[in-house]
Coordinates of C-alpha atoms in Angstrom, one line a residue:
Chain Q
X1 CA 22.9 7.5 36.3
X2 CA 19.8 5.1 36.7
X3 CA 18.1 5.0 33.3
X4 CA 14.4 4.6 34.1
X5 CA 12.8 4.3 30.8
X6 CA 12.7 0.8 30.4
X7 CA 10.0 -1.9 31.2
X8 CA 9.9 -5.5 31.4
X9 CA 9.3 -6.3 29.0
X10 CA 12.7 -5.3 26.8
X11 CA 15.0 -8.6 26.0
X12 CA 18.3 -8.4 27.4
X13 CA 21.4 -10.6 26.1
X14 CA 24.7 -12.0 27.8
X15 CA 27.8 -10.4 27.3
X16 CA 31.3 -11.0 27.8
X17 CA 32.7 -7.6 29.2
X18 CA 34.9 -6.6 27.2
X19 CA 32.2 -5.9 24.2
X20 CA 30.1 -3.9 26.8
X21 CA 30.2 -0.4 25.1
X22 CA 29.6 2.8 26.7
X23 CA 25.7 3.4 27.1
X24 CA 24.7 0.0 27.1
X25 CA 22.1 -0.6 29.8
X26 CA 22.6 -3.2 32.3
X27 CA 19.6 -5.7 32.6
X28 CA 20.4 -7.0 36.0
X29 CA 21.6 -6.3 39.5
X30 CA 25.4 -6.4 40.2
X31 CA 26.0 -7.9 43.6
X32 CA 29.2 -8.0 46.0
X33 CA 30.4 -11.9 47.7
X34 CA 28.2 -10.3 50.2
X35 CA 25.0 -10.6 48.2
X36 CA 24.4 -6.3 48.3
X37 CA 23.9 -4.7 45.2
X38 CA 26.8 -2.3 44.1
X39 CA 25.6 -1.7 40.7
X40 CA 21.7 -1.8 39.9
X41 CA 20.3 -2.9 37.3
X42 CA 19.4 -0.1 34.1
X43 CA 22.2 1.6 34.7
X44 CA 23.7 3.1 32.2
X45 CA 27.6 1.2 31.9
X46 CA 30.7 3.9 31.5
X47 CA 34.4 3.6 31.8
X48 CA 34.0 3.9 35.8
X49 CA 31.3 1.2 35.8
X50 CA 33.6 -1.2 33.5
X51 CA 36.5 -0.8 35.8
X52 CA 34.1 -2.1 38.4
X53 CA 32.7 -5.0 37.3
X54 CA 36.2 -5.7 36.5
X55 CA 37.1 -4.9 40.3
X56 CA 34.5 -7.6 41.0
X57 CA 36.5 -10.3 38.5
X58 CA 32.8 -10.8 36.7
X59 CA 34.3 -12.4 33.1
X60 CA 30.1 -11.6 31.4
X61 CA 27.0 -9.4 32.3
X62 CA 23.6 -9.2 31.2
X63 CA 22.8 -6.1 29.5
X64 CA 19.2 -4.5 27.2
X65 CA 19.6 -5.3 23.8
X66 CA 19.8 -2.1 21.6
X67 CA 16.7 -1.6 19.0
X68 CA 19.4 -2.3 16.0
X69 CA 19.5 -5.4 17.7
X70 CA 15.9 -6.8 18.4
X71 CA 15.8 -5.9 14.4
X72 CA 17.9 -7.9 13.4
X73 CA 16.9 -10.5 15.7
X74 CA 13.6 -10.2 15.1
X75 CA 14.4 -10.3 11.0
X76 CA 16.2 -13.7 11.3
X77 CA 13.3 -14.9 13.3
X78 CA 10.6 -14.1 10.5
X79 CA 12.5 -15.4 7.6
X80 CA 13.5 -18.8 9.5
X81 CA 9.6 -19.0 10.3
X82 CA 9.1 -18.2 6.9
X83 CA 11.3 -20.4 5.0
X84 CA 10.1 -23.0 7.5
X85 CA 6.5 -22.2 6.5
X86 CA 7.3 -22.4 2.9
X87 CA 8.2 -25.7 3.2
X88 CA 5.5 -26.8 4.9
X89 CA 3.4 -25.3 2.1
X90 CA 5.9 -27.2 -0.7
X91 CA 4.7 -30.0 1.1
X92 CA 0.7 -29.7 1.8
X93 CA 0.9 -28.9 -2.5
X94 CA 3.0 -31.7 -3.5
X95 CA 1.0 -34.5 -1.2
X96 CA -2.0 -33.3 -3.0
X97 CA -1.1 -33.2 -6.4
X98 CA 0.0 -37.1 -5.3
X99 CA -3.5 -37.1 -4.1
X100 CA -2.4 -38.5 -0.5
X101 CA -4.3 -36.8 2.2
X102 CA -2.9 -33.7 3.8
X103 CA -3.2 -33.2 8.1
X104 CA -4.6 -30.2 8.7
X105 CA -2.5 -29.4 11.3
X106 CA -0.5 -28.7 9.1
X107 CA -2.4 -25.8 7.8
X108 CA -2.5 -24.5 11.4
X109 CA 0.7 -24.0 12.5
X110 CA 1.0 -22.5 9.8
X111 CA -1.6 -20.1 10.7
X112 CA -0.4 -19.5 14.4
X113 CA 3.4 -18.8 13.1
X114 CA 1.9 -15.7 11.1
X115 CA -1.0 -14.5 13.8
X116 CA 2.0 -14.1 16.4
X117 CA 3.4 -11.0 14.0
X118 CA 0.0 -10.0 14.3
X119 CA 1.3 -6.6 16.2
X120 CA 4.2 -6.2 13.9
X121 CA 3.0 -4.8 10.9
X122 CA 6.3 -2.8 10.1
X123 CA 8.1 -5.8 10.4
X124 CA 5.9 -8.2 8.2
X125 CA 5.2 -5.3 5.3
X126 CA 9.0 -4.8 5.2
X127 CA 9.9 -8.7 4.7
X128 CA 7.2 -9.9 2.5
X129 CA 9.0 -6.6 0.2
X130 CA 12.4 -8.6 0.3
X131 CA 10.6 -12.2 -0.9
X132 CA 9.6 -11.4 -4.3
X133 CA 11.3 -13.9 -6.0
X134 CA 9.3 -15.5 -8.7
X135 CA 11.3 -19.1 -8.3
X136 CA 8.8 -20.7 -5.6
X137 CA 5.7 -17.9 -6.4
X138 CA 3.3 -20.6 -6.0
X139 CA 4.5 -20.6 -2.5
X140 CA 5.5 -17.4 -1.6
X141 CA 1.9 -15.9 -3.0
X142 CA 0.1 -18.2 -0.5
X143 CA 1.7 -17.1 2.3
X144 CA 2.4 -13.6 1.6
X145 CA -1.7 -13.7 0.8
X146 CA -2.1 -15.2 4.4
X147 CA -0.3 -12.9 6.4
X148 CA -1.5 -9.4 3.9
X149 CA -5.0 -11.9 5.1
X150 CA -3.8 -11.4 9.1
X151 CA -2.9 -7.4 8.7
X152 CA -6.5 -6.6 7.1
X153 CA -7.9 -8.4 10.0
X154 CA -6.4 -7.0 12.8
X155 CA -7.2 -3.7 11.2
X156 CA -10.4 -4.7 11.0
X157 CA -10.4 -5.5 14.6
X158 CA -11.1 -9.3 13.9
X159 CA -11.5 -11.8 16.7
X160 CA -8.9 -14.4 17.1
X161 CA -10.6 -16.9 15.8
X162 CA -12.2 -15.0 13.1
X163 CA -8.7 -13.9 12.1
X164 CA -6.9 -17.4 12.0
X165 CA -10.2 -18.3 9.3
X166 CA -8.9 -15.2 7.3
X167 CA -5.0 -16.5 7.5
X168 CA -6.1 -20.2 6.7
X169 CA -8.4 -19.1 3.8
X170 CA -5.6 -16.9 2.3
X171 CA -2.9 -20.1 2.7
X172 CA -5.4 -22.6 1.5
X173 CA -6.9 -19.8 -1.5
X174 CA -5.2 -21.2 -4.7
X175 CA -4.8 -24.6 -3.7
X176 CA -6.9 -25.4 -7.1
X177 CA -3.8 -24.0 -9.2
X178 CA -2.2 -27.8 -8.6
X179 CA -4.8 -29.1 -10.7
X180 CA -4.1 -26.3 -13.5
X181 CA -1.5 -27.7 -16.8
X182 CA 2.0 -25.7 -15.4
X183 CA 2.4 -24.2 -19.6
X184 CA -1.4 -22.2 -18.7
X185 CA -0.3 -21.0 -15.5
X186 CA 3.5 -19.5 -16.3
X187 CA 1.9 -18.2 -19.6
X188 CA 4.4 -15.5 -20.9
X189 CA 2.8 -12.2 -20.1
X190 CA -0.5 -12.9 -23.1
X191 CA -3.7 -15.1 -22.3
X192 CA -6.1 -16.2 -24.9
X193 CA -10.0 -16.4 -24.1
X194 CA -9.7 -20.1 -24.1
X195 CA -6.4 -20.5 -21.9
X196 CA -8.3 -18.0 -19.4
X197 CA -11.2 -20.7 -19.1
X198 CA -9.2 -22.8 -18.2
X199 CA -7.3 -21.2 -15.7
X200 CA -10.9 -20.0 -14.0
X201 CA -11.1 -23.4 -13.1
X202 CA -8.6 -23.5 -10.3
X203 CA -11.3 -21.9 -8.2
X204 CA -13.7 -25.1 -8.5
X205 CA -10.4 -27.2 -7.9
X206 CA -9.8 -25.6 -5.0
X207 CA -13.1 -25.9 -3.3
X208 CA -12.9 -29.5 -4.0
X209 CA -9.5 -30.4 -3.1
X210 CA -10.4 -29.5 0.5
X211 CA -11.7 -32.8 0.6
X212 CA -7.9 -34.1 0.5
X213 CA -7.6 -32.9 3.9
X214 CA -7.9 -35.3 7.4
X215 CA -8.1 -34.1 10.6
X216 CA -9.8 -31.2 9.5
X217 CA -12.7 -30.5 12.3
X218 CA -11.6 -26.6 12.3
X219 CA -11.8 -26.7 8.4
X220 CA -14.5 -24.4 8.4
X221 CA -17.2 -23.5 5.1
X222 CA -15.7 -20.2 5.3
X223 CA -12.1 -21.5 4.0
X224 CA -14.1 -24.0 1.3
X225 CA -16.1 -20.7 -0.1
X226 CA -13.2 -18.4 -0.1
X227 CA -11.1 -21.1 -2.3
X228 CA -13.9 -20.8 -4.8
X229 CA -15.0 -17.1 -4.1
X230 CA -12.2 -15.5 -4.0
X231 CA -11.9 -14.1 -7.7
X232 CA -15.7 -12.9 -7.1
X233 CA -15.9 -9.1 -7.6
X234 CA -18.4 -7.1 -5.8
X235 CA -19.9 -5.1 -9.0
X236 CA -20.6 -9.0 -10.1
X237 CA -17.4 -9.1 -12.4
X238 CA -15.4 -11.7 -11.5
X239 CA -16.4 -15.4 -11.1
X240 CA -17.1 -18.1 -11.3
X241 CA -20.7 -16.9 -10.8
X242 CA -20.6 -13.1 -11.2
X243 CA -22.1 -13.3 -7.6
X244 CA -23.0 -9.7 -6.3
X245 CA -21.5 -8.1 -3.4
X246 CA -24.2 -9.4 -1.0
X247 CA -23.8 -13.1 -1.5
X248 CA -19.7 -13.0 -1.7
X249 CA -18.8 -14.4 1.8
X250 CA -16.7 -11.9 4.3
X251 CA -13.5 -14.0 4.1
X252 CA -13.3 -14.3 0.5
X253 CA -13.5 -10.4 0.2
X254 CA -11.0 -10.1 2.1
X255 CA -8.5 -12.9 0.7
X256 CA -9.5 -11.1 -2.8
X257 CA -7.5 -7.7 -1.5
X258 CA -4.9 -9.8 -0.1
X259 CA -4.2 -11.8 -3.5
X260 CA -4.4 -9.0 -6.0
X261 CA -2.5 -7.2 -3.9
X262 CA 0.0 -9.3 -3.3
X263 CA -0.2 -10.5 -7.2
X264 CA 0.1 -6.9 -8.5
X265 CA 3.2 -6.2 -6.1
X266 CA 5.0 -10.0 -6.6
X267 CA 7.6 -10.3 -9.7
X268 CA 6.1 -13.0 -11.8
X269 CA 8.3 -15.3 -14.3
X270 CA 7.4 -12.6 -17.2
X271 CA 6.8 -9.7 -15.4
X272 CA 8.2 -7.5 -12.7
X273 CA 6.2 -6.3 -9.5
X274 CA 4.5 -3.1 -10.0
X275 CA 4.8 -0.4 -7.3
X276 CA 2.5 -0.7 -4.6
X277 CA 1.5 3.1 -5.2
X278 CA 0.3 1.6 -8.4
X279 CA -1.5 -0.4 -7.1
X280 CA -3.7 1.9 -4.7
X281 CA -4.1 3.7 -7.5
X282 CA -5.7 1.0 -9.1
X283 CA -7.6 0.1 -5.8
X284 CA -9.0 3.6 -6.1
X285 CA -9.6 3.9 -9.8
X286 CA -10.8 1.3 -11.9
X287 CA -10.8 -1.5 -9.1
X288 CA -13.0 0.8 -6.4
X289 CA -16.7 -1.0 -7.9
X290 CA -15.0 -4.8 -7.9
X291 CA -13.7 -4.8 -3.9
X292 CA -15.3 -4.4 -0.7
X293 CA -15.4 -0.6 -0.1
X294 CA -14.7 -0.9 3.5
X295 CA -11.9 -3.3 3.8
X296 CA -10.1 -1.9 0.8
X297 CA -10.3 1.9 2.8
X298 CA -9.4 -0.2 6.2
X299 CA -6.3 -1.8 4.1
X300 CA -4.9 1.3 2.4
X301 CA -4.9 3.6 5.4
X302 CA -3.1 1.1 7.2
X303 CA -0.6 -0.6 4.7
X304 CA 0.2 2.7 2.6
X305 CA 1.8 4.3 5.8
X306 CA 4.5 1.3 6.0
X307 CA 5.8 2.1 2.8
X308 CA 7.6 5.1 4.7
X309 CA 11.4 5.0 4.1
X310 CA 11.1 2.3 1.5
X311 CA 13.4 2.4 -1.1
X312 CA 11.6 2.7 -5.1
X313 CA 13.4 2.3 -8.3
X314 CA 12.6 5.1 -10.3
X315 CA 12.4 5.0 -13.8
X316 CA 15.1 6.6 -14.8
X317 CA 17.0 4.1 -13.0
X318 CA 17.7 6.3 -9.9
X319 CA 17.0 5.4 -6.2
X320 CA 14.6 7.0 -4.4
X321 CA 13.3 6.9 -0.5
X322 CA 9.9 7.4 0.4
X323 CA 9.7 10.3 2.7
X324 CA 5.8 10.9 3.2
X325 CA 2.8 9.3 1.9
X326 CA -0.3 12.1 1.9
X327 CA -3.2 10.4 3.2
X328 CA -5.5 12.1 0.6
X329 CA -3.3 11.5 -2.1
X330 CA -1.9 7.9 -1.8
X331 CA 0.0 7.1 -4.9
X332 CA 1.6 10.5 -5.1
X333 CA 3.9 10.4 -2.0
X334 CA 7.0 13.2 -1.4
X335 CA 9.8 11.2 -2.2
X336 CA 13.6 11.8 -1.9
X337 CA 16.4 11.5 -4.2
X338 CA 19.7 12.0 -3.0
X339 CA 19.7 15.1 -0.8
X340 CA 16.7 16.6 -3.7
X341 CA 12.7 16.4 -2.1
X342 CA 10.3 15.9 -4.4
X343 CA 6.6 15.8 -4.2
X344 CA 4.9 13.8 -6.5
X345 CA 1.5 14.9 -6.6
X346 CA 3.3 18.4 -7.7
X347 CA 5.6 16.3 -10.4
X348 CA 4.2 14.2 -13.2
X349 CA 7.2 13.2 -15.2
X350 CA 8.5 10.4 -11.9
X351 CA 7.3 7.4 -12.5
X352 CA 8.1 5.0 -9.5
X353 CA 8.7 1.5 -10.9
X354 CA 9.1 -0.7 -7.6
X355 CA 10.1 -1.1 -3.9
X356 CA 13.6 -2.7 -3.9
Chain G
X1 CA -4.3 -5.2 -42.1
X2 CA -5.1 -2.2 -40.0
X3 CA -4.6 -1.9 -36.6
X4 CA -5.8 0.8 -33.9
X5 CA -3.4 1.4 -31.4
X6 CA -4.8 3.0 -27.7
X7 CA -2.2 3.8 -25.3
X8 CA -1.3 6.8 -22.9
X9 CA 2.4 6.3 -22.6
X10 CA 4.4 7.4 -25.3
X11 CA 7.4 5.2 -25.1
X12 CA 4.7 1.9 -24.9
X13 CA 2.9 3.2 -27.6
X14 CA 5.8 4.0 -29.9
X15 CA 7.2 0.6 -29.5
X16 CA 3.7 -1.0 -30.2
X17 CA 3.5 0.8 -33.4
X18 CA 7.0 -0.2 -34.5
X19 CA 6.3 -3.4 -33.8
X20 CA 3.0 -3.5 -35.4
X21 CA 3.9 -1.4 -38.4
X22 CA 6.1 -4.5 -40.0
X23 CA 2.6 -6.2 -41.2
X24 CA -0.4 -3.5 -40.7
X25 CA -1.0 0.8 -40.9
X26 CA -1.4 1.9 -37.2
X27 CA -3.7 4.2 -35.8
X28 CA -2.5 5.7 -32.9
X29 CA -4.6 7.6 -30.2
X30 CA -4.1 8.6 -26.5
X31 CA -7.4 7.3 -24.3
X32 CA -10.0 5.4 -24.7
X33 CA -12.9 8.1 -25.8
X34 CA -9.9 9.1 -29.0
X35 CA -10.3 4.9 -29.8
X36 CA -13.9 4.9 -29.3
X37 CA -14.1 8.1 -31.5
X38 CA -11.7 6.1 -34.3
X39 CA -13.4 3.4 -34.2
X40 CA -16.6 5.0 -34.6
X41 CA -15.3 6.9 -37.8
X42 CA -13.6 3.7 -39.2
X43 CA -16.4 1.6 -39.2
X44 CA -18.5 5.1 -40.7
X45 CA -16.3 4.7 -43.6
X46 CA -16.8 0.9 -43.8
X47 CA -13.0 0.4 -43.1
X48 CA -13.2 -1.1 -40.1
X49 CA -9.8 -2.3 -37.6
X50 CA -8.6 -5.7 -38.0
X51 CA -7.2 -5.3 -34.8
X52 CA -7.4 -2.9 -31.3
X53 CA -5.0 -2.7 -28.9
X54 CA -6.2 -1.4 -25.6
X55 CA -4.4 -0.4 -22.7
X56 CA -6.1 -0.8 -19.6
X57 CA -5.5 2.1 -17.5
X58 CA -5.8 5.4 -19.8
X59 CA -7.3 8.7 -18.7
X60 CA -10.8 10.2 -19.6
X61 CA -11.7 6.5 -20.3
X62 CA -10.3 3.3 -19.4
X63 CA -9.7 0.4 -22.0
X64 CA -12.6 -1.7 -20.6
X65 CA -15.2 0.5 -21.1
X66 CA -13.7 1.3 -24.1
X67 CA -13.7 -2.1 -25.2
X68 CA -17.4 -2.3 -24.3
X69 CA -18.3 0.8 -25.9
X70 CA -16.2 -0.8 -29.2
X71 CA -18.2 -3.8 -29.4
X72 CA -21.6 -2.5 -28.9
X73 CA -20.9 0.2 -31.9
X74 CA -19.6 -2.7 -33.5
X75 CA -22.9 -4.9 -33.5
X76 CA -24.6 -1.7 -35.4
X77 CA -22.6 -1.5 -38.1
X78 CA -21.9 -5.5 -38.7
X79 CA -23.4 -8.5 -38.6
X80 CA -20.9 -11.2 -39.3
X81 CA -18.6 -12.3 -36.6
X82 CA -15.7 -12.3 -38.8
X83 CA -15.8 -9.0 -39.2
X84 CA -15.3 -8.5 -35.9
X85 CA -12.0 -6.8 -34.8
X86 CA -9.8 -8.2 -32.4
X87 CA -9.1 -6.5 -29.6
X88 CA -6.0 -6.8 -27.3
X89 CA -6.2 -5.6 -23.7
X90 CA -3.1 -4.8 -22.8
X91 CA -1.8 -3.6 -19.3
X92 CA 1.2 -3.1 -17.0
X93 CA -1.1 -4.6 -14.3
X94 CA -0.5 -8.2 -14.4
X95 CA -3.1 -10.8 -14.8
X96 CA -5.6 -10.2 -12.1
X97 CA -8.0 -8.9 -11.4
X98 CA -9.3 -7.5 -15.0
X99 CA -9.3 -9.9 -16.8
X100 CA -12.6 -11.6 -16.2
X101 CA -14.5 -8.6 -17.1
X102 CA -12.1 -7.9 -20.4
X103 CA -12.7 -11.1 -21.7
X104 CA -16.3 -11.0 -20.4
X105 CA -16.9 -7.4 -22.7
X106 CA -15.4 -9.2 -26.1
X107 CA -11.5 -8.8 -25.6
X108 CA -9.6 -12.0 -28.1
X109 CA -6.7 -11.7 -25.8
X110 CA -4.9 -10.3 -22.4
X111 CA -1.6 -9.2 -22.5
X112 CA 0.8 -7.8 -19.4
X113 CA 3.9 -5.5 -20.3
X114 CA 6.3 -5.7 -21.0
X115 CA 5.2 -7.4 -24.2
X116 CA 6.9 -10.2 -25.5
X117 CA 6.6 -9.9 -29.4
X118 CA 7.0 -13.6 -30.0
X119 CA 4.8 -14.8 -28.3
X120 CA 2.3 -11.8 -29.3
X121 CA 2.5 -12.8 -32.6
X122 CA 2.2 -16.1 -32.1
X123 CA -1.6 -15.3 -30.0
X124 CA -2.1 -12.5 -32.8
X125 CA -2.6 -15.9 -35.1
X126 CA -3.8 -18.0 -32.7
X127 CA -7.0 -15.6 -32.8
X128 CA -7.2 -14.9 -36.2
X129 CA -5.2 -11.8 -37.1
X130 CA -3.5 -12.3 -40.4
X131 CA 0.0 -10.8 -40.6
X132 CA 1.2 -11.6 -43.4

């Protein structure tokens, strides 16, 4: 009867008896008046140990919350820390664009809400898919860029330290955009030279709005450069200086994956996300000279993998699941539709639209 | 007016043409070597595009090099700016990150599909296309 598989570490909630079901696990010792244990503590509860804690007139008892459970839990937990996050990034924008200064501080909670999902990847991939609103984009991008910023490290085994940089660069990346006129920036879908020029600037904006900051010992060069870097492209295509690969700084390469990525995969006022198989497809086609070779194989072996039992919207309108996604072959994975499997590298007439 | 249309998906390309047919002939080809290859054998025959639509991701060659190839042809045969085609780069893949380098290689304009038609015509004016 003793159920040994479970450490420590597992949280446990308070229950009254009656919604004890059969195989919940009990997280604690039952005792008798007499202090002796009668029933221990992971074992497994049945209809005989029910009518004994009821023997023992216990009214609640603390039993190991199922995984269903620490989901949902754990779901609630990251959208209140990220709605709470968005505001705080509502309000670093708006006190800059009134040109009052901002506490950095601010910027670092920030940062230390999204390094503690640092080891739950699944978790973090799964709800930045469910916030692709394009209402609050100006927020949402800079955070989803922050925490796609905090995955990339830890896969590229980053230090601590080195990984909060990353998060606060990709927070703090299009900061400029406040100083950009609102009808250039929600531009229906077509872009003239000129408008683009214009645009381009929220780079130098960026770099030198970090002067609105106070408090800001632990605003590192790093965070300033990848602000103003982070539209550099390592064949020397992007700007503002068509720097090559060697003089682009390490964060900004890596808040440039982060944003396009999250751009590309983020519905936009007049436009709707494309598929993130797209997008490693793009990653691996025409993008593979403008981004850092290495961080871009580090992100797609470890991001593509999480797209596993996602649901896409195909283009005929049907719903499909993602069943496997082939290593060698990223943007083709074996996808299901109702009971039917179908591998994509095999069929060229599916066209995945997005993960709803 | 005429107008060279580049574009690997049927159904985008169609609707382009459609579009596009109200105020100009449209050439239509699949990749960017066939628009390369059209372009070429237009401005051969001194009847060169007023306007190019590229789409960015085509197979064999992509619009940007296409676009690149386009304009260096272009600066053997002519001389005068406004003879000069436009070009459109246009692309289901928002606006980052290409279009530094299009605009960079001699595109007028970016556009992201789907295309609003409005508000393509009104940048088809804006950089000089004449539809009427």
């Amino acid at each position: 009867m003793c159920y040994a598989g479970r450490g420590d570490d597992v949280s446990s909630k308070t229950v009254p008896i009656q919604q004890c079901n059969y195989g919940d696990v009990l997280a604690q010792d039952i005792k008798d008046n007499n202090g002796s244990a009668v029933v221990t503590k992971n074992t497994i509860i049945n209809k005989f140990i029910i009518e004994k804690l009821i023997d023992l007139e216990l009214t609640e008892v603390c039993i190991y919350m199922q995984a269903e459970d620490d989901n949902i839990i754990e779901n609630e937990k990251i959208k209140r820390e990220y709605i709470l996050a968005k505001k705080s990034m509502k309000s670093i924008l708006n006190k800059m664009g009134n040109n009052k200064p901002v506490d950095y501080s601010e910027v670092v909670q920030m940062s230390k809400i999204i390094y503690s999902y640092r080891e739950r990847p699944n978790q973090v991939v799964q709800y930045l898919n469910s916030v692709k609103n394009h209402d609050e984009y100006t927020y949402t991008h800079s955070l989803n860029t922050a925490f796609y910023c905090m995955l990339i490290s830890k896969w590229m085994h980053m230090s601590e330290t080195e990984t909060s940089l990353s998060i606060q660069a990709g927070i703090l990346h299009d900061i400029g955009k406040i100083d950009i006129p609102e009808n250039i920036l929600n531009k229906r879908g077509i872009l003239t030279k000129a408008e683009f020029e214009i645009m381009k600037l929220h780079v130098n904006h960026g770099y030198n709005r970090m002067n609105n900051f106070i408090n800001d010992s632990v605003l590192s060069e790093e965070i300033r450069m990848a602000a103003l870097l982070h539209h550099e492209r390592t064949d020397g295509s992007g700007y503002p200086f068509n720097m090559s690969s060697g003089n682009i700084n390490f964060h900004s390469k890596i808040v440039a994956i982060a944003d396009v990525f999250d751009a590309m995969t983020s519905d936009r006022v007049y436009k709707k996300r494309t598929s993130p198989f797209d997008v490693f497809e793009m990653f691996r086609t025409i993008g593979l000279s403008m981004f850092d070779e290495n961080i871009i194989n580090v992100f797609i072996k470890n991001i593509s993998g999480l797209y596993t039992n996602t649901n896409v919207l195909v283009e005929d309108g049907r719903i499909a699941q993602v069943v496997h996604i082939p290593m060698d072959n990223i943007s083709k994975p074996v996808i299901r539709i109702d009971s039917e499997m179908i591998d994509l590298s095999k069929e060229n007439n599916i066209r995945l639209l997005r993960v709803i | 007016m005429k107008t060279l249309i580049a574009e690997d998906d049927e159904a985008s390309r169609i609707v382009l043409s459609r579009y596009l047919s109200r105020y100009s002939s449209c050439d239509e080809v699949v990749d960017g070597l066939e628009a390369v290859e059209a372009f070429k054998a237009a401005c051969r025959k001194n009847e060169p595009y007023n306007l190019i639509c590229l789409d960015l991701m085509m197979p064999r060659m992509d619009g940007i090099t296409a676009l690149k190839k386009i304009r260096d042809i272009e600066s053997e045969y002519y001389n005068n700016p406004e003879q000069r085609s436009k070009i459109v780069i246009i692309t289901a893949l928002s606006e980052t990150p290409f279009m530094q380098s299009s605009f960079d290689k001699g595109c007028d304009a970016y556009a992201t599909k789907p295309v609003d038609f409005e508000r393509f015509m009104d940048v088809l004016k804006e950089i000089g296309c004449d539809l009427n």
